[in-house]
Short mmCIF file of C-alpha atoms in Angstrom, two decimals:
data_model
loop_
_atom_site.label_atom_id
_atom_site.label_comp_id
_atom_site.label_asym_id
_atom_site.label_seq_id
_atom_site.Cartn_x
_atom_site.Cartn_y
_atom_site.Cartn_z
CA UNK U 1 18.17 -2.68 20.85
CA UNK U 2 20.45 -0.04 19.73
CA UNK U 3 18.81 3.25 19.89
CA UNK U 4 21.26 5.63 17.90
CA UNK U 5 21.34 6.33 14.23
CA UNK U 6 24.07 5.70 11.88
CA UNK U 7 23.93 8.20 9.39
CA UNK U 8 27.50 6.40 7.45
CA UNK U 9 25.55 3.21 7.63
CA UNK U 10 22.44 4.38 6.14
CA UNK U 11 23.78 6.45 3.48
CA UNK U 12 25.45 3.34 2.37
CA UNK U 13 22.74 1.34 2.47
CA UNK U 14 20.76 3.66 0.02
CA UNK U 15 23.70 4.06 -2.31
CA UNK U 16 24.12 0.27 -2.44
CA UNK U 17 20.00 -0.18 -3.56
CA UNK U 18 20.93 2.32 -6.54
CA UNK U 19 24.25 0.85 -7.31
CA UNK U 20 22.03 -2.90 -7.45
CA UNK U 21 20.09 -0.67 -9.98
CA UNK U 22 17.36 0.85 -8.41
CA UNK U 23 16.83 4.19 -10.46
CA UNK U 24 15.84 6.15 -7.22
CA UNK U 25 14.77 6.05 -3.82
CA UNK U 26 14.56 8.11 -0.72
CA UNK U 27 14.18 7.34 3.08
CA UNK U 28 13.06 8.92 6.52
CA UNK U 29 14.70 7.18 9.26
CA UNK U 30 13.70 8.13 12.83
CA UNK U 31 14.81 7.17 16.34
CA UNK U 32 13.14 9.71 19.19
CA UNK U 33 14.39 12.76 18.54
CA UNK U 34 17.25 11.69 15.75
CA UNK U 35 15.64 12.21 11.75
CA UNK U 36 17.70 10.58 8.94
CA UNK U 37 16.92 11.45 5.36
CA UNK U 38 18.20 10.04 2.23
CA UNK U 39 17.85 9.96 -1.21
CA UNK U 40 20.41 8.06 -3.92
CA UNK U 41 20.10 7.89 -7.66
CA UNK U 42 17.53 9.83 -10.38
CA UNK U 43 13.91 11.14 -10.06
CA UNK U 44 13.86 11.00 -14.26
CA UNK U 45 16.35 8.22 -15.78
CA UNK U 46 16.34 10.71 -19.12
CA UNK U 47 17.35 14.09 -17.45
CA UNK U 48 19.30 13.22 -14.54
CA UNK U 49 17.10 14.79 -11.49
CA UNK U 50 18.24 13.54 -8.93
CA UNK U 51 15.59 12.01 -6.57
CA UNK U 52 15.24 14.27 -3.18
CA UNK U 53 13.79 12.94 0.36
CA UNK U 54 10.96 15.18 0.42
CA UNK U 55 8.84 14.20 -2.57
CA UNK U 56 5.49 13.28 -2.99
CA UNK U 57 5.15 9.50 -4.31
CA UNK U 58 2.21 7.41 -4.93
CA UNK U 59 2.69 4.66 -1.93
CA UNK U 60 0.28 1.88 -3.07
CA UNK U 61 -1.86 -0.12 -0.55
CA UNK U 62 -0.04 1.85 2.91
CA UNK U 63 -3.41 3.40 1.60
CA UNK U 64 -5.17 0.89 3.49
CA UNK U 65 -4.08 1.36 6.81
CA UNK U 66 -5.42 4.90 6.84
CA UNK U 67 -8.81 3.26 5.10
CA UNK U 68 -9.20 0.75 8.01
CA UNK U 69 -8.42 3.56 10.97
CA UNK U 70 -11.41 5.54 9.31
CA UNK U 71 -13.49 2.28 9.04
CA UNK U 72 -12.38 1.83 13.02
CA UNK U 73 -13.09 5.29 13.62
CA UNK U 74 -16.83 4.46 12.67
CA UNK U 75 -17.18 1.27 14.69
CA UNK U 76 -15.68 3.73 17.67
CA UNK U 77 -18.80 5.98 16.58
CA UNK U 78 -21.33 3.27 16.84
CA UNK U 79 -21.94 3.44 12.68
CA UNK U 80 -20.41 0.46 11.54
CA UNK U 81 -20.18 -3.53 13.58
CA UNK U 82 -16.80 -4.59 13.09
CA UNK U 83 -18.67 -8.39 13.27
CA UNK U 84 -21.32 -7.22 11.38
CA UNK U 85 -21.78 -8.75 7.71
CA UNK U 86 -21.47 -6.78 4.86
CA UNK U 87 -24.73 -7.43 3.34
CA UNK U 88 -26.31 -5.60 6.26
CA UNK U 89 -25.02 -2.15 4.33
CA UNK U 90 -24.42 -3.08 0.81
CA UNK U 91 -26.84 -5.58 -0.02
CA UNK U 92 -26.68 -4.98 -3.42
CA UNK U 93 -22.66 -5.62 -4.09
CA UNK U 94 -22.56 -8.36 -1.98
CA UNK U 95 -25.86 -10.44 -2.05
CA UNK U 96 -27.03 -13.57 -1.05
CA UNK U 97 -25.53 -15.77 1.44
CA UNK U 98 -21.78 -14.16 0.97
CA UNK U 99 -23.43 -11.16 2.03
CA UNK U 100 -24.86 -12.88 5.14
CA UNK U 101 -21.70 -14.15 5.89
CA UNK U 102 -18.87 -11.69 5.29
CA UNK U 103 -18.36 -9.30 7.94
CA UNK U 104 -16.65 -5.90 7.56
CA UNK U 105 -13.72 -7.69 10.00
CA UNK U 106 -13.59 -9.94 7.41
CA UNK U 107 -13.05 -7.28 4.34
CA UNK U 108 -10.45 -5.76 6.48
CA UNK U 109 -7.83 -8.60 7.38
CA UNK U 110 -8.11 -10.16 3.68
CA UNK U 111 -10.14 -13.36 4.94
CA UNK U 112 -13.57 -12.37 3.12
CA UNK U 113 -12.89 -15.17 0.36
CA UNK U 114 -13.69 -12.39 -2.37
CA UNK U 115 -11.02 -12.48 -5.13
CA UNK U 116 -8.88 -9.82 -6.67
CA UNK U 117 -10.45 -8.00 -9.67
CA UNK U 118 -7.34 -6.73 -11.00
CA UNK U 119 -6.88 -9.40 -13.48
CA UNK U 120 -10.77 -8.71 -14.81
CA UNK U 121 -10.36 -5.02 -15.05
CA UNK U 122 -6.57 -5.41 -16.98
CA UNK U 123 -7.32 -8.16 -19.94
CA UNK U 124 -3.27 -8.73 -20.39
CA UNK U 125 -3.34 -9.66 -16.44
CA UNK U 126 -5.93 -12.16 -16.75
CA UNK U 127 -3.85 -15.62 -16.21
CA UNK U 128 -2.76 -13.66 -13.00
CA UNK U 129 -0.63 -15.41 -10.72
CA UNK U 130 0.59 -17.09 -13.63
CA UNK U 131 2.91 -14.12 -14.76
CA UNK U 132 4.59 -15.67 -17.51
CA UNK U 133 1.08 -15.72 -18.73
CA UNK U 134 0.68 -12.07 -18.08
CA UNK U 135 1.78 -8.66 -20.21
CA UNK U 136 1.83 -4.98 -19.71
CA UNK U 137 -0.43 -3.72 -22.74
CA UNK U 138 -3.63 -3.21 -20.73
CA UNK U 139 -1.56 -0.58 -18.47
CA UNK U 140 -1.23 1.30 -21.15
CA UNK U 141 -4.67 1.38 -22.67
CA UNK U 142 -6.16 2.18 -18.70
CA UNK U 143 -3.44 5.08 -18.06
CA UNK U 144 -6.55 7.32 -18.11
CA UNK U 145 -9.55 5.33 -17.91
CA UNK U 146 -11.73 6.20 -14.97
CA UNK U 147 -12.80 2.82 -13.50
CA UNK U 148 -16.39 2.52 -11.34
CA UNK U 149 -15.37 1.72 -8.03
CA UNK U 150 -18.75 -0.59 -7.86
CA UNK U 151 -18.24 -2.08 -11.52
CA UNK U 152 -14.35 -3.34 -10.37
CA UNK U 153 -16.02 -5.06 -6.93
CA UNK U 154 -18.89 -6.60 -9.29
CA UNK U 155 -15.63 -8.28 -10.69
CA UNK U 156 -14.37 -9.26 -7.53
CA UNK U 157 -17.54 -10.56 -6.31
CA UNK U 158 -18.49 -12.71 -9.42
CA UNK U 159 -14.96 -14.29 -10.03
CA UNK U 160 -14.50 -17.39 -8.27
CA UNK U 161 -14.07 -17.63 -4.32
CA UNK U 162 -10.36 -17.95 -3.25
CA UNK U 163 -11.76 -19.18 0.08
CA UNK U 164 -14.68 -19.62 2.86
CA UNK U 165 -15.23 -16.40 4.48
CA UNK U 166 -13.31 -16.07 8.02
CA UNK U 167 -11.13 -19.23 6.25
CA UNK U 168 -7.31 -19.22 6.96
CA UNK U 169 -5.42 -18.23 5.46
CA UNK U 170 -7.20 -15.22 4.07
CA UNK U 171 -5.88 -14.28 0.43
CA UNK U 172 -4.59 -10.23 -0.17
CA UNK U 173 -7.68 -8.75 -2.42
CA UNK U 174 -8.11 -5.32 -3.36
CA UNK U 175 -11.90 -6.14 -3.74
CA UNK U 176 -12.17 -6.08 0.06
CA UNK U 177 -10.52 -2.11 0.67
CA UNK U 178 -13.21 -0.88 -2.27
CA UNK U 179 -15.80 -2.39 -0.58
CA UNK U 180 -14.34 -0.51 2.48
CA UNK U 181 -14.49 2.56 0.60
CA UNK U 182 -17.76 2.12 -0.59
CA UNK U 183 -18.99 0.71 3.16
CA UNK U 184 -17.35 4.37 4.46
CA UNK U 185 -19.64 6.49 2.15
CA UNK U 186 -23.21 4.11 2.48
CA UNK U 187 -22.59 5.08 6.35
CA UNK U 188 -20.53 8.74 6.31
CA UNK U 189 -22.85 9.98 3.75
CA UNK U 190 -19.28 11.27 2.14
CA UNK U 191 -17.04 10.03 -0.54
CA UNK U 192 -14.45 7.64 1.34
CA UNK U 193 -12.11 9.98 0.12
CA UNK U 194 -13.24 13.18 1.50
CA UNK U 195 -14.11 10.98 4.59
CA UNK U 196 -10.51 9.68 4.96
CA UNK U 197 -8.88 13.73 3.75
CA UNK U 198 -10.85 15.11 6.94
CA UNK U 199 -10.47 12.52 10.21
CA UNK U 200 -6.97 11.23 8.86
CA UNK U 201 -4.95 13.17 6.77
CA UNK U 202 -5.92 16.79 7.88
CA UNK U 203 -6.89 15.42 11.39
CA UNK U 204 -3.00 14.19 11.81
CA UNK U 205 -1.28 17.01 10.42
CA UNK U 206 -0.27 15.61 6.91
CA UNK U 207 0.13 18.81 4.93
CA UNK U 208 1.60 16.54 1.96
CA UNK U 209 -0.51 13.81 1.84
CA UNK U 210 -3.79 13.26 -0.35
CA UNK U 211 -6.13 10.74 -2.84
CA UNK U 212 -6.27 12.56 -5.88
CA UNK U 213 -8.72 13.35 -7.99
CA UNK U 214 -6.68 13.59 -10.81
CA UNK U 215 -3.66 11.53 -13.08
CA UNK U 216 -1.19 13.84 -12.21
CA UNK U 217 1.43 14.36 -8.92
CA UNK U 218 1.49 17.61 -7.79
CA UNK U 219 4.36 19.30 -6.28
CA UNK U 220 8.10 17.90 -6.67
CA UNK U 221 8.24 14.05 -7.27
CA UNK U 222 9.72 10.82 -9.43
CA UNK U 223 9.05 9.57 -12.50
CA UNK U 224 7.54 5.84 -11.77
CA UNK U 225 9.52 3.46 -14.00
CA UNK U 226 7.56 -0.49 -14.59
CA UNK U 227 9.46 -3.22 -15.84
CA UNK U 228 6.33 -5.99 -15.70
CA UNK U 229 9.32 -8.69 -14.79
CA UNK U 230 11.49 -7.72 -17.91
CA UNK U 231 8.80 -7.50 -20.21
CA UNK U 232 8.54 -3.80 -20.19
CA UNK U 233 12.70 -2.88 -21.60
CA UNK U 234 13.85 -0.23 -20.18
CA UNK U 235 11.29 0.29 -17.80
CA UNK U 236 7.99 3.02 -19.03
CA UNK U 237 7.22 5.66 -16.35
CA UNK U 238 3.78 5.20 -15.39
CA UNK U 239 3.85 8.64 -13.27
CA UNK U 240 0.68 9.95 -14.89
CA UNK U 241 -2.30 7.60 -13.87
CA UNK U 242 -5.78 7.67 -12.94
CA UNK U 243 -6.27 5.86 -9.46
CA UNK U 244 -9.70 5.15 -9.94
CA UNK U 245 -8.61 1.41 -10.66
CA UNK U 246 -7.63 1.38 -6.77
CA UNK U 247 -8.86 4.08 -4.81
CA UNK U 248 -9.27 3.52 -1.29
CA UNK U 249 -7.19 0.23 -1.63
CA UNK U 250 -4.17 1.89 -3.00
CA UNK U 251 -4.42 5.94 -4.46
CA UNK U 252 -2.66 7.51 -1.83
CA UNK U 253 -0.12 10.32 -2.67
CA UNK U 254 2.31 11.18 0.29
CA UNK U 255 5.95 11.82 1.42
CA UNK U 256 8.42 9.81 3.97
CA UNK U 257 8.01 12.56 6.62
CA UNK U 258 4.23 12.10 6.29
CA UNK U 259 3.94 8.38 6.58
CA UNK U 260 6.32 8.18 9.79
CA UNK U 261 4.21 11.01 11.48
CA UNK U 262 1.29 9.27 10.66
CA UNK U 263 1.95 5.57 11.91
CA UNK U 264 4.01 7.61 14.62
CA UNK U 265 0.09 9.24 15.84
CA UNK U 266 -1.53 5.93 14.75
CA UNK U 267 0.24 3.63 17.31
CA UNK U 268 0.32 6.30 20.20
CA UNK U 269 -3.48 5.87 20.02
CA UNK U 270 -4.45 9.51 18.58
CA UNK U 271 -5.86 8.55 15.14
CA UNK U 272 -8.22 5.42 16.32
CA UNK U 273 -8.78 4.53 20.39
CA UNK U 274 -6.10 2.20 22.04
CA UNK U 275 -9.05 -0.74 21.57
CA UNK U 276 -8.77 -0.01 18.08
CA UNK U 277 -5.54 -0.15 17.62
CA UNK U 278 -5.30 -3.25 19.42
CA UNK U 279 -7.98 -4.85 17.41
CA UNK U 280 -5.58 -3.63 14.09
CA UNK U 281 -2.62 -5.52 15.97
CA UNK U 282 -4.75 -8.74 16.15
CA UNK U 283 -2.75 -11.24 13.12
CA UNK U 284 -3.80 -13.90 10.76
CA UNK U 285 -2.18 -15.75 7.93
CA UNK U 286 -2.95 -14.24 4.72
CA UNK U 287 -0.98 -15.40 1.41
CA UNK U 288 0.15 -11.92 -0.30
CA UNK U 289 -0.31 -10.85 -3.84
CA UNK U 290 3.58 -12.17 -4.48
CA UNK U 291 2.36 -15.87 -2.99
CA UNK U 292 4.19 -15.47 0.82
CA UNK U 293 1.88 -16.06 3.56
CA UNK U 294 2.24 -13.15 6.25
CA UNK U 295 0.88 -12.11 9.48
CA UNK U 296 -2.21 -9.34 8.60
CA UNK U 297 -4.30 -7.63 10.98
CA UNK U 298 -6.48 -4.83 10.67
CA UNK U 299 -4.49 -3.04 7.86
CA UNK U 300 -1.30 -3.73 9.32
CA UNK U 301 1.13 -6.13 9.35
CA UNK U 302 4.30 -6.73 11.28
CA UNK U 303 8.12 -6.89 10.83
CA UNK U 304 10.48 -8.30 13.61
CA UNK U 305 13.75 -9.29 13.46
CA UNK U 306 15.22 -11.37 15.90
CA UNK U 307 15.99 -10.30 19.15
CA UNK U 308 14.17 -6.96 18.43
CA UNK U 309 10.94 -5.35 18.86
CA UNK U 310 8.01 -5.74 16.85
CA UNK U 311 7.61 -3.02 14.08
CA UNK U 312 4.11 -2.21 12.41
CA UNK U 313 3.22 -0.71 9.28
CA UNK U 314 2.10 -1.57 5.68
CA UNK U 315 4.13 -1.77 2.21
CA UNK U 316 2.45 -0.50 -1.03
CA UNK U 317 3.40 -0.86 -4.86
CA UNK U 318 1.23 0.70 -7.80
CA UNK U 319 2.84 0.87 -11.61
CA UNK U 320 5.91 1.81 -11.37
CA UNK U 321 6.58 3.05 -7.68
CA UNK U 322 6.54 1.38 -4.67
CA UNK U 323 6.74 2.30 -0.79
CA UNK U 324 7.48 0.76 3.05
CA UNK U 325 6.25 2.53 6.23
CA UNK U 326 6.75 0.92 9.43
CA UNK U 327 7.36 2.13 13.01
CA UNK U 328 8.17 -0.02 15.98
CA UNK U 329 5.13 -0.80 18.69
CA UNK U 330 6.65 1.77 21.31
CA UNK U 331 6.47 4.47 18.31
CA UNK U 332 10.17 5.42 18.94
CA UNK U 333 12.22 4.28 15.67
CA UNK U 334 10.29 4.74 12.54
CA UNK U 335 11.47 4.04 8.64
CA UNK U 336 9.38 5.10 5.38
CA UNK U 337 11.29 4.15 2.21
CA UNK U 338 10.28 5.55 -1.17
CA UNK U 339 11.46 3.74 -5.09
CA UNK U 340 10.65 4.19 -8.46
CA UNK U 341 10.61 0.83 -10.04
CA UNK U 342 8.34 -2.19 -9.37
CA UNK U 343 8.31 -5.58 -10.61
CA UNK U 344 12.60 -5.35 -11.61
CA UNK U 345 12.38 -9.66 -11.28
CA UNK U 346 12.95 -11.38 -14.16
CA UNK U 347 10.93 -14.47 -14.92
CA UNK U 348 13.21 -17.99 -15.11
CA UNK U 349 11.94 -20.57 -16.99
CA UNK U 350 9.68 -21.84 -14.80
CA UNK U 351 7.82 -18.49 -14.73
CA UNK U 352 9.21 -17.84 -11.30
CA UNK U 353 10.57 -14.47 -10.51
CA UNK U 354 14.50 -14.54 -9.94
CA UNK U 355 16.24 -12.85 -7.16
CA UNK U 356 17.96 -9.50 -8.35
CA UNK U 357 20.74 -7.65 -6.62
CA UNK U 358 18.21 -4.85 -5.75
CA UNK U 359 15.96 -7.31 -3.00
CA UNK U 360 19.42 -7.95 -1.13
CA UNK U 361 19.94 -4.31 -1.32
CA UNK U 362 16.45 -3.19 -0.06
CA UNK U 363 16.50 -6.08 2.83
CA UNK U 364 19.73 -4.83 3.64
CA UNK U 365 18.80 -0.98 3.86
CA UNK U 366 15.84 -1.96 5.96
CA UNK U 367 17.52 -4.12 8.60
CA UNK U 368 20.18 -0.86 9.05
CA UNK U 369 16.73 1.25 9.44
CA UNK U 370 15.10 -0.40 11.55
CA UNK U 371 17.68 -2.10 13.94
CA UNK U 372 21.20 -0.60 12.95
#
C-alpha cells in the first residue's frame, strides 16, 4: 500500500468526472497527516459558481451509518436487544408474526424482508425497479410535502414481502432505517433526530453536519441537478426539499471534512464500543436499490481493491445529489466525495441503464483516492 498522496493525480481525476459531464463535485482525500481537497466544475449550471470543497450537501443514506451507531449506542446502554424482535417495541407498526420475527439486527443489515415504500409514497415510481416504467412528476408534486414517518413504514409494511426475515440475501429498504428512527425515539424518549444531533454529530465534533428541519441548505452549497435516467432534460435542481420522505434513512446535511472525521472516530472505536463496531463489520449479501448484490453489515459496507486493505463506509444519493464516505479499517486513508447529479444513465431499450462516461470517471477518481 502506498501511503503518500498525489495531489497531480487527484486533481486529474476530479477534472476528468466533470469533463465526462458531471456538473460538480468536490473531494476530501486523507492519508495520516496529508488532507487533499478538490472541487471541479459548477455549484449552479445557470450562473457559473463554481462548486468549492467545503460545502454542505445532502449525502443520502451515509445517514444510516450514524442511525445504526446511535441504535448500537442503545444496545451498549442496555435499552435496545440487538436480537430482539421489533414487535417487542413497536407492536403497532409491525404486528403479528413479522413483528415476532424481525429483530432490530434484522432492520439494520437490510434482511427484515420489509419492502421499500418509496414507490407507494411517489405514484410515478410505482412500477419501481422497472424504470422504464417509472417518471419524475411525483418529485415535483412532494418537493414540500411533509411525509409521516409512521404513514411511509405502514407502506412498507403492507406491500408485499421481498423476503423471509433473516433470509439471504437481504434486499436495501428504507422501511427498515424509519423504523430505526422510530425504534430510537419509543426507547430515547427523543426525536431520532435530536437523539442522533446530541451522541453523534455534536458528540464527534461535526460543526457542519445536521438533519434538518427544514427544505432549505443552509450555509454555502450546490444546486442538486436530477436527470430520472434522461427523462428529466437538462437535469431540474431539486436543492430545496423536505426530507421528511427519508429522515433517519437518508436527511443528512454535511460536508467532506465532516464525513472523514466522523468514520475516522467511528472506526477508532470513539462513537460506538470496539464490540460494536465489530458487530457493524459483520457482512451479508444484500441486493442494492440499483439490483447489485453487496456485502452489508451494520450500516456499513466495504470496498477493497485487490491487494489492498479493506475500506468501510456508506454511499448515499437523494434527488439530485449524491455522496461516498469511506475510510480504510486502520482509519489512516480516508475519501468523502461530493456530486450534484444522480441518475445521469440513460435507459436502452431494454429499460436497462447504459454505462456513461461519468461511472468510468467516478471509479477512476476513487481507485486514485483510495489506493493511488
Amino acid at each position: 500500500m502506498r501511503n503518500s498522496l498525489d495531489p497531480a493525480a487527484l486533481d486529474a481525476a476530479i477534472e476528468n468526472v466533470h469533463r465526462a459531464g458531471m456538473p460538480g463535485l468536490f473531494a476530501e482525500v486523507r492519508d495520516s497527516d496529508q488532507v487533499w481537497r478538490g472541487a471541479a466544475g459548477v455549484a449552479d449550471v445557470a450562473t457559473g459558481r463554481p462548486v468549492t470543497a467545503d460545502m454542505r450537501h445532502r449525502v443520502g443514506s451515509i445517514t444510516k451509518t450514524f442511525t445504526a451507531a446511535a441504535v448500537l449506542q442503545q444496545v451498549e446502554a442496555g435499552q435496545i436487544g440487538l436480537d430482539t424482535p421489533i414487535g417487542r417495541y413497536l407492536p403497532k407498526l409491525v404486528p403479528g408474526e413479522r413483528g415476532d420475527t424481525i429483530t432490530v439486527r434484522m432492520l439494520i443489515n437490510h434482511t427484515s424482508g420489509l419492502a421499500e415504500y418509496l414507490p407507494h409514497a411517489y405514484p410515478s415510481l410505482k412500477a419501481f425497479p422497472a424504470l422504464a416504467d417509472t417518471g419524475p412528476q411525483s418529485l415535483d408534486d412532494h418537493r414540500f410535502t411533509r411525509f409521516d414517518a409512521t404513514e411511509l413504514i405502514e407502506m412498507g409494511v403492507n406491500a408485499p414481502a421481498v423476503g423471509a426475515p433473516g433470509g439471504t440475501p437481504g434486499v436495501y429498504s428504507n422501511t427498515n432505517y424509519l423504523l430505526l428512527g422510530q425504534l430510537l425515539e419509543q426507547v430515547t424518549g427523543t426525536t431520532a433526530e435530536q437523539y442522533i444531533t446530541r451522541n453523534i454529530i455534536e458528540r464527534a465534533g461535526l460543526r457542519d453536519t445536521e438533519l434538518p428541519a427544514g427544505p432549505y441548505v443552509d450555509e454555502p452549497h450546490s444546486q442538486l441537478y436530477e436527470a430520472w435516467f434522461g427523462m428529466i432534460d437538462p437535469p431540474r435542481d431539486y436543492s430545496v426539499y423536505d426530507m421528511s420522505w427519508v429522515r433517519s434513512a437518508a436527511s443528512l446535511i454535511s460536508t467532506v471534512a465532516d464525513l472523514n472525521r466522523f468514520y475516522g472516530m467511528l472506526l477508532a472505536g470513539e462513537i460506538v464500543r470496539p464490540s460494536s463496531l465489530a458487530q457493524m463489520q459483520r457482512t451479508g449479501p444484500v441486493i442494492s436499490q440499483e439490483g447489485k448484490t453487496i456485502d452489508y453489515g451494520l450500516g456499513l459496507h466495504p470496498m477493497e481493491g485487490p491487494g489492498q486493505g479493506t475500506f468501510w463506509g456508506h454511499g448515499g444519493t437523494v434527488w439530485g445529489g449524491g455522496a461516498l464516505a469511506m475510510t480504510r479499517a486502520d482509519g489512516k486513508r480516508q475519501m468523502a466525495v461530493a456530486v450534484n447529479l444522480q441518475r445521469w444513465n440513460r435507459l436502452d431499450s431494454s429499460g436497462k441503464p447504459q454505462p456513461h462516461p461519468i461511472d468510468d470517471a467516478l471509479a477512476t477518481l476513487y481507485r486514485v483516492a483510495m489506493y493511488g
